[in-house]
Amino acid sequence: MQAACDEAQQGFAEGGIPIGSVLVHEGRIIGRGHNRRVQKCSAILHGEMDALENAGRQPASVYRQSVLYTTLSPCPMCSGAILLYGIPTVVIGENRSFMGEEALLRSRGVNVIVLDDPRCIALMHEFMQRSPSLWNEDIGQPDPT
């Protein structure tokens, strides 16, 4: 989880949304990333998607033996990628700031572990207070202002 937190911090330092993720296979990080929607003007580069992209093409057997670490509960898009590639375990830093599709993942047999990590909670809280419009954009909600 430390590597995912480091990625989230990097995204925050770049002026983006502080969500980080790493894909681990056999104890080794094979893909790491952070939310880069702002930095790349992307509609889809959430932290999990960036980590999967940076892992490159992998055989199905690799995904099915991997663990995805993410600092925030995965949204429907990222949860769909987790299901598509058959990633069996997702370790989530926190789900207080945003509750993603954990129930869907569990219903499809994914082992979902929520750490309630204070570092992840504090970073998202700070970001959400500083940039509420950007946060709402990231989760597909209208700007409240």
Coordinates of N, CA, C and O in Angstrom, one line a residue, residues 9-139:
Q9 N 0.4 10.7 -3.6 CA 1.1 11.9 -3.3 C 1.7 12.6 -4.5 O 1.6 13.8 -4.6
Q10 N 2.2 11.8 -5.4 CA 2.8 12.3 -6.6 C 1.7 13.0 -7.5 O 1.9 14.1 -8.0
G11 N 0.5 12.4 -7.6 CA -0.6 13.0 -8.3 C -1.0 14.3 -7.7 O -1.2 15.3 -8.4
F12 N -1.0 14.3 -6.4 CA -1.4 15.6 -5.7 C -0.4 16.7 -5.9 O -0.7 17.8 -6.2
A13 N 0.9 16.3 -5.9 CA 2.0 17.3 -6.1 C 2.0 17.8 -7.6 O 2.4 18.9 -7.8
E14 N 1.4 17.0 -8.5 CA 1.3 17.4 -9.9 C 0.1 18.3 -10.1 O -0.2 18.7 -11.3
G15 N -0.7 18.5 -9.1 CA -2.0 19.3 -9.3 C -3.1 18.4 -9.7 O -4.2 19.0 -10.1
G16 N -3.0 17.1 -9.6 CA -4.1 16.2 -10.0 C -4.8 15.7 -8.8 O -4.7 16.2 -7.6
I17 N -5.6 14.6 -9.0 CA -6.4 14.0 -8.0 C -5.6 12.9 -7.3 O -5.0 12.0 -8.0
P18 N -5.5 13.0 -6.0 CA -4.6 12.1 -5.2 C -5.1 10.7 -5.0 O -5.4 10.3 -3.9
I19 N -5.1 9.9 -6.1 CA -5.5 8.5 -6.0 C -4.4 7.7 -6.7 O -4.1 8.0 -7.8
G20 N -3.8 6.8 -5.9 CA -2.7 6.0 -6.5 C -3.0 4.5 -6.5 O -3.9 4.0 -5.7
S21 N -2.4 3.7 -7.3 CA -2.6 2.3 -7.4 C -1.4 1.6 -7.9 O -0.6 2.1 -8.6
V22 N -1.3 0.3 -7.5 CA -0.2 -0.6 -8.0 C -0.8 -1.9 -8.2 O -1.7 -2.4 -7.5
L23 N -0.3 -2.6 -9.2 CA -0.6 -4.0 -9.5 C 0.6 -4.8 -9.2 O 1.7 -4.6 -9.7
V24 N 0.3 -5.8 -8.3 CA 1.4 -6.7 -7.8 C 1.2 -8.1 -8.2 O 0.1 -8.7 -8.0
H25 N 2.2 -8.7 -8.8 CA 2.2 -10.1 -9.2 C 3.4 -10.8 -8.5 O 4.5 -10.4 -8.7
E26 N 3.1 -11.9 -7.8 CA 4.1 -12.6 -7.1 C 5.0 -11.8 -6.3 O 6.2 -11.9 -6.3
G27 N 4.4 -10.8 -5.6 CA 5.2 -10.0 -4.7 C 6.0 -8.8 -5.3 O 6.7 -8.1 -4.6
R28 N 5.8 -8.6 -6.6 CA 6.6 -7.6 -7.3 C 5.6 -6.7 -8.0 O 4.6 -7.1 -8.7
I29 N 5.8 -5.4 -7.9 CA 5.0 -4.4 -8.6 C 5.3 -4.5 -10.1 O 6.4 -4.3 -10.6
I30 N 4.2 -4.7 -10.9 CA 4.4 -4.8 -12.3 C 3.7 -3.6 -13.0 O 4.0 -3.4 -14.2
G31 N 2.9 -2.8 -12.3 CA 2.3 -1.6 -12.8 C 2.0 -0.7 -11.7 O 1.5 -1.1 -10.7
R32 N 2.3 0.6 -11.9 CA 2.0 1.6 -10.9 C 1.5 2.8 -11.6 O 1.8 3.1 -12.8
G33 N 0.6 3.5 -10.9 CA 0.1 4.7 -11.5 C -0.7 5.6 -10.6 O -1.0 5.2 -9.4
H34 N -1.1 6.7 -11.0 CA -2.0 7.6 -10.2 C -3.0 8.3 -11.2 O -2.8 8.3 -12.4
N35 N -4.0 8.8 -10.6 CA -5.0 9.5 -11.3 C -4.3 10.7 -12.1 O -3.7 11.5 -11.5
R36 N -4.4 10.6 -13.4 CA -3.8 11.6 -14.2 C -4.8 12.3 -15.2 O -4.4 12.7 -16.3
R37 N -6.0 12.3 -14.8 CA -7.0 12.9 -15.7 C -6.7 14.4 -15.9 O -6.8 14.9 -17.1
V38 N -6.3 15.1 -14.9 CA -5.9 16.5 -15.1 C -4.7 16.7 -15.9 O -4.6 17.4 -16.9
Q39 N -3.6 15.9 -15.5 CA -2.3 16.1 -16.2 C -2.4 15.7 -17.6 O -1.7 16.3 -18.5
K40 N -3.2 14.7 -18.0 CA -3.2 14.3 -19.4 C -4.5 14.7 -20.1 O -4.8 14.2 -21.3
C41 N -5.4 15.5 -19.5 CA -6.7 15.8 -20.1 C -7.4 14.6 -20.5 O -7.9 14.5 -21.6
S42 N -7.4 13.6 -19.7 CA -8.0 12.3 -20.0 C -9.3 12.1 -19.3 O -9.5 12.5 -18.2
A43 N -10.2 11.4 -20.0 CA -11.5 11.0 -19.4 C -11.4 9.7 -18.5 O -12.3 9.5 -17.7
I44 N -10.3 8.9 -18.7 CA -10.3 7.6 -18.1 C -9.1 7.3 -17.2 O -9.1 6.2 -16.6
L45 N -8.1 8.2 -17.1 CA -6.9 7.8 -16.4 C -7.1 7.9 -14.9 O -6.4 8.7 -14.2
H46 N -7.9 7.1 -14.3 CA -8.0 7.0 -12.9 C -6.8 6.2 -12.4 O -6.1 5.6 -13.2
G47 N -6.5 6.2 -11.1 CA -5.3 5.6 -10.6 C -5.2 4.1 -11.0 O -4.1 3.6 -11.5
E48 N -6.3 3.4 -10.9 CA -6.2 1.9 -11.2 C -6.0 1.7 -12.7 O -5.3 0.8 -13.1
M49 N -6.7 2.6 -13.5 CA -6.5 2.4 -15.0 C -5.1 2.8 -15.4 O -4.5 2.1 -16.3
D50 N -4.5 3.7 -14.8 CA -3.1 4.1 -15.1 C -2.1 3.0 -14.7 O -1.2 2.7 -15.4
A51 N -2.4 2.4 -13.5 CA -1.5 1.2 -13.1 C -1.7 0.1 -14.1 O -0.6 -0.5 -14.5
L52 N -2.9 -0.2 -14.5 CA -3.1 -1.3 -15.5 C -2.4 -1.0 -16.8 O -1.7 -1.8 -17.4
E53 N -2.5 0.3 -17.3 CA -1.9 0.7 -18.5 C -0.4 0.6 -18.4 O 0.3 0.1 -19.3
N54 N 0.2 1.0 -17.3 CA 1.6 0.9 -17.1 C 2.1 -0.5 -16.9 O 3.3 -0.7 -17.1
A55 N 1.3 -1.4 -16.6 CA 1.7 -2.8 -16.5 C 1.9 -3.4 -17.9 O 2.5 -4.5 -18.0
G56 N 1.3 -2.8 -18.9 CA 1.4 -3.3 -20.2 C 0.5 -4.6 -20.4 O -0.2 -5.0 -19.5
R57 N 0.6 -5.1 -21.6 CA -0.1 -6.3 -21.9 C 0.4 -7.5 -21.1 O 1.6 -7.7 -21.0
Q58 N -0.5 -8.2 -20.4 CA -0.1 -9.3 -19.6 C -1.0 -10.5 -20.0 O -2.2 -10.3 -20.4
P59 N -0.5 -11.7 -19.9 CA -1.4 -12.9 -20.1 C -2.5 -12.9 -19.0 O -2.3 -12.4 -17.9
A60 N -3.6 -13.5 -19.3 CA -4.7 -13.6 -18.3 C -4.2 -14.3 -17.0 O -4.7 -13.9 -15.9
S61 N -3.3 -15.2 -17.1 CA -2.8 -15.9 -15.9 C -2.1 -14.9 -15.0 O -2.2 -15.1 -13.7
V62 N -1.5 -13.9 -15.5 CA -0.8 -12.9 -14.6 C -1.9 -12.1 -13.8 O -1.8 -12.0 -12.6
Y63 N -2.9 -11.6 -14.5 CA -3.9 -10.9 -13.8 C -4.6 -11.7 -12.8 O -4.9 -11.2 -11.7
R64 N -4.8 -13.0 -13.1 CA -5.6 -13.9 -12.2 C -4.7 -14.3 -11.0 O -5.2 -15.0 -10.1
Q65 N -3.5 -13.9 -10.9 CA -2.6 -14.2 -9.8 C -2.1 -12.9 -9.1 O -1.1 -12.9 -8.4
S66 N -2.7 -11.8 -9.5 CA -2.3 -10.5 -9.0 C -3.2 -9.9 -7.9 O -4.3 -10.3 -7.7
V67 N -2.6 -8.9 -7.3 CA -3.4 -8.1 -6.3 C -3.3 -6.6 -6.7 O -2.2 -6.1 -7.1
L68 N -4.4 -5.9 -6.7 CA -4.4 -4.5 -7.1 C -4.6 -3.7 -5.8 O -5.5 -4.0 -5.0
Y69 N -3.7 -2.8 -5.5 CA -3.7 -1.9 -4.4 C -4.2 -0.6 -4.9 O -3.6 -0.1 -5.9
T70 N -5.1 0.0 -4.2 CA -5.6 1.3 -4.6 C -5.9 2.2 -3.3 O -6.4 1.6 -2.4
T71 N -5.6 3.4 -3.4 CA -5.8 4.3 -2.2 C -7.3 4.6 -1.9 O -7.6 5.0 -0.8
L72 N -8.1 4.5 -2.9 CA -9.5 4.8 -2.8 C -10.4 3.7 -3.4 O -10.0 3.1 -4.4
S73 N -11.6 3.5 -2.9 CA -12.5 2.5 -3.4 C -12.7 2.7 -4.9 O -13.0 3.8 -5.3
P74 N -12.6 1.6 -5.7 CA -12.7 1.8 -7.1 C -14.1 2.1 -7.6 O -15.1 1.5 -7.2
C75 N -14.1 3.0 -8.6 CA -15.4 3.5 -9.2 C -15.9 2.4 -10.2 O -15.2 1.3 -10.4
P76 N -17.0 2.6 -10.8 CA -17.6 1.5 -11.7 C -16.6 1.2 -12.9 O -16.5 0.1 -13.2
M77 N -16.0 2.2 -13.4 CA -15.1 2.0 -14.5 C -13.9 1.1 -14.1 O -13.6 0.1 -14.8
C78 N -13.3 1.5 -13.0 CA -12.1 0.7 -12.6 C -12.5 -0.7 -12.1 O -11.8 -1.7 -12.3
S79 N -13.7 -0.8 -11.5 CA -14.2 -2.1 -11.0 C -14.5 -3.0 -12.2 O -14.2 -4.2 -12.2
G80 N -14.9 -2.4 -13.3 CA -15.2 -3.2 -14.5 C -13.9 -3.7 -15.1 O -13.8 -4.9 -15.5
A81 N -12.8 -3.0 -15.0 CA -11.5 -3.5 -15.5 C -11.0 -4.6 -14.6 O -10.4 -5.6 -15.0
I82 N -11.2 -4.4 -13.3 CA -10.8 -5.5 -12.3 C -11.6 -6.8 -12.7 O -10.9 -7.9 -12.7
L83 N -12.8 -6.7 -12.9 CA -13.6 -7.9 -13.3 C -13.2 -8.4 -14.6 O -13.1 -9.7 -14.8
L84 N -13.0 -7.6 -15.6 CA -12.7 -8.0 -17.0 C -11.4 -8.8 -16.9 O -11.3 -9.9 -17.6
Y85 N -10.4 -8.4 -16.2 CA -9.1 -9.1 -16.2 C -9.0 -10.2 -15.1 O -8.0 -10.9 -15.0
G86 N -10.1 -10.3 -14.3 CA -10.1 -11.4 -13.3 C -9.1 -11.2 -12.1 O -8.6 -12.2 -11.6
I87 N -8.9 -10.0 -11.8 CA -8.0 -9.7 -10.6 C -8.7 -10.2 -9.4 O -9.8 -9.7 -9.1
P88 N -8.1 -11.2 -8.6 CA -8.9 -11.8 -7.6 C -8.9 -11.0 -6.2 O -9.8 -11.3 -5.4
T89 N -8.0 -10.1 -6.0 CA -7.9 -9.4 -4.7 C -7.7 -7.9 -5.0 O -6.8 -7.6 -5.7
V90 N -8.4 -7.1 -4.3 CA -8.2 -5.6 -4.3 C -8.1 -5.2 -2.9 O -9.0 -5.4 -2.0
V91 N -7.0 -4.5 -2.6 CA -6.7 -3.9 -1.3 C -7.0 -2.4 -1.4 O -6.3 -1.7 -2.2
I92 N -7.9 -1.9 -0.6 CA -8.3 -0.5 -0.7 C -7.8 0.3 0.5 O -8.1 -0.1 1.7
G93 N -7.2 1.4 0.3 CA -6.7 2.3 1.4 C -7.9 2.8 2.2 O -7.8 2.8 3.4
E94 N -8.9 3.3 1.5 CA -10.1 3.9 2.3 C -11.3 4.0 1.4 O -11.2 4.1 0.2
N95 N -12.5 4.0 2.1 CA -13.7 4.1 1.3 C -14.6 5.1 2.0 O -15.8 5.1 1.7
R96 N -14.1 5.9 2.9 CA -14.9 7.0 3.6 C -15.2 8.1 2.6 O -16.3 8.7 2.6
S97 N -14.2 8.5 1.8 CA -14.4 9.6 0.9 C -15.3 9.3 -0.3 O -16.0 10.2 -0.8
F98 N -15.2 8.0 -0.7 CA -16.0 7.6 -1.8 C -16.2 6.1 -1.7 O -15.2 5.4 -1.5
M99 N -17.4 5.6 -1.8 CA -17.7 4.2 -1.8 C -17.9 3.8 -3.2 O -18.9 4.2 -3.9
G100 N -17.0 3.0 -3.7 CA -17.1 2.6 -5.1 C -17.9 1.3 -5.2 O -18.8 1.1 -4.4
E101 N -17.6 0.5 -6.1 CA -18.4 -0.7 -6.4 C -17.9 -2.0 -5.7 O -17.8 -3.1 -6.2
E102 N -17.6 -1.8 -4.4 CA -17.1 -2.9 -3.6 C -18.1 -4.1 -3.5 O -17.7 -5.3 -3.6
A103 N -19.4 -3.8 -3.4 CA -20.4 -4.8 -3.4 C -20.4 -5.6 -4.7 O -20.6 -6.9 -4.6
L104 N -20.3 -4.9 -5.8 CA -20.3 -5.6 -7.1 C -19.1 -6.5 -7.1 O -19.2 -7.7 -7.5
L105 N -17.9 -6.0 -6.8 CA -16.7 -6.8 -6.8 C -16.8 -8.1 -5.9 O -16.5 -9.2 -6.4
R106 N -17.3 -7.9 -4.7 CA -17.5 -9.0 -3.8 C -18.5 -10.0 -4.4 O -18.3 -11.2 -4.3
S107 N -19.6 -9.5 -5.0 CA -20.6 -10.4 -5.6 C -20.1 -11.3 -6.7 O -20.6 -12.3 -7.0
R108 N -19.0 -10.8 -7.3 CA -18.4 -11.5 -8.4 C -17.1 -12.3 -8.0 O -16.3 -12.7 -8.8
G109 N -17.0 -12.5 -6.6 CA -15.9 -13.3 -6.1 C -14.6 -12.6 -5.8 O -13.6 -13.3 -5.5
V110 N -14.5 -11.3 -5.9 CA -13.3 -10.6 -5.7 C -13.1 -10.5 -4.2 O -14.1 -10.1 -3.5
N111 N -11.9 -10.8 -3.7 CA -11.6 -10.6 -2.3 C -11.3 -9.1 -2.1 O -10.3 -8.6 -2.6
V112 N -12.1 -8.3 -1.4 CA -12.0 -6.9 -1.2 C -11.6 -6.7 0.3 O -12.3 -7.1 1.2
I113 N -10.4 -6.0 0.4 CA -9.9 -5.7 1.8 C -9.8 -4.2 1.9 O -9.2 -3.6 1.1
V114 N -10.5 -3.7 2.9 CA -10.4 -2.2 3.2 C -9.6 -2.0 4.4 O -9.9 -2.5 5.5
L115 N -8.5 -1.2 4.2 CA -7.6 -0.9 5.3 C -8.0 0.2 6.2 O -7.5 0.3 7.4
D116 N -8.8 1.2 5.7 CA -9.1 2.4 6.5 C -7.9 3.1 6.9 O -7.7 3.5 8.0
D117 N -7.0 3.3 5.9 CA -5.6 3.8 6.2 C -5.8 5.4 6.4 O -6.3 6.1 5.6
P118 N -5.3 5.8 7.6 CA -5.4 7.2 7.9 C -4.6 8.2 6.9 O -5.1 9.3 6.7
R119 N -3.6 7.7 6.3 CA -2.8 8.5 5.3 C -3.7 8.8 4.1 O -3.8 9.9 3.6
C120 N -4.4 7.7 3.6 CA -5.3 7.9 2.5 C -6.5 8.8 2.8 O -6.9 9.6 2.0
I121 N -7.0 8.6 4.0 CA -8.2 9.4 4.4 C -7.8 10.9 4.5 O -8.5 11.8 3.9
A122 N -6.7 11.2 5.1 CA -6.2 12.6 5.3 C -5.9 13.2 3.9 O -6.3 14.4 3.7
L123 N -5.3 12.5 3.0 CA -4.9 13.1 1.7 C -6.2 13.4 0.9 O -6.3 14.5 0.3
M124 N -7.2 12.5 0.9 CA -8.4 12.7 0.1 C -9.2 13.9 0.8 O -9.8 14.7 0.1
H125 N -9.2 13.9 2.1 CA -10.0 15.0 2.8 C -9.4 16.4 2.4 O -10.1 17.3 2.1
E126 N -8.1 16.4 2.5 CA -7.4 17.7 2.1 C -7.7 18.1 0.7 O -8.1 19.2 0.4
F127 N -7.6 17.1 -0.2 CA -7.9 17.4 -1.7 C -9.4 17.9 -1.8 O -9.6 18.8 -2.6
M128 N -10.3 17.1 -1.2 CA -11.7 17.4 -1.4 C -12.1 18.8 -0.9 O -12.9 19.5 -1.5
Q129 N -11.4 19.3 0.2 CA -11.6 20.6 0.7 C -11.0 21.7 -0.2 O -11.6 22.7 -0.5
R130 N -9.9 21.4 -0.8 CA -9.2 22.3 -1.7 C -9.8 22.4 -3.1 O -9.9 23.5 -3.7
S131 N -10.3 21.3 -3.6 CA -10.8 21.3 -5.0 C -12.1 20.5 -5.1 O -12.2 19.5 -5.8
P132 N -13.2 21.0 -4.5 CA -14.5 20.3 -4.6 C -15.0 20.1 -6.0 O -15.6 19.1 -6.4
S133 N -14.8 21.1 -6.9 CA -15.3 21.0 -8.3 C -14.5 20.0 -9.0 O -15.1 19.2 -9.8
L134 N -13.2 19.9 -8.9 CA -12.4 18.9 -9.5 C -12.8 17.5 -9.0 O -12.9 16.5 -9.8
W135 N -13.0 17.4 -7.8 CA -13.4 16.1 -7.2 C -14.8 15.6 -7.8 O -14.9 14.5 -8.2
N136 N -15.7 16.5 -7.8 CA -17.0 16.2 -8.4 C -16.9 15.8 -9.9 O -17.6 14.9 -10.4
E137 N -16.1 16.5 -10.6 CA -15.8 16.1 -12.0 C -15.3 14.7 -12.1 O -15.7 13.9 -13.0
D138 N -14.3 14.4 -11.2 CA -13.7 13.1 -11.3 C -14.7 11.9 -11.1 O -14.6 10.8 -11.6
I139 N -15.7 12.1 -10.2 CA -16.6 11.1 -9.9 C -17.9 11.2 -10.7 O -18.9 10.6 -10.4

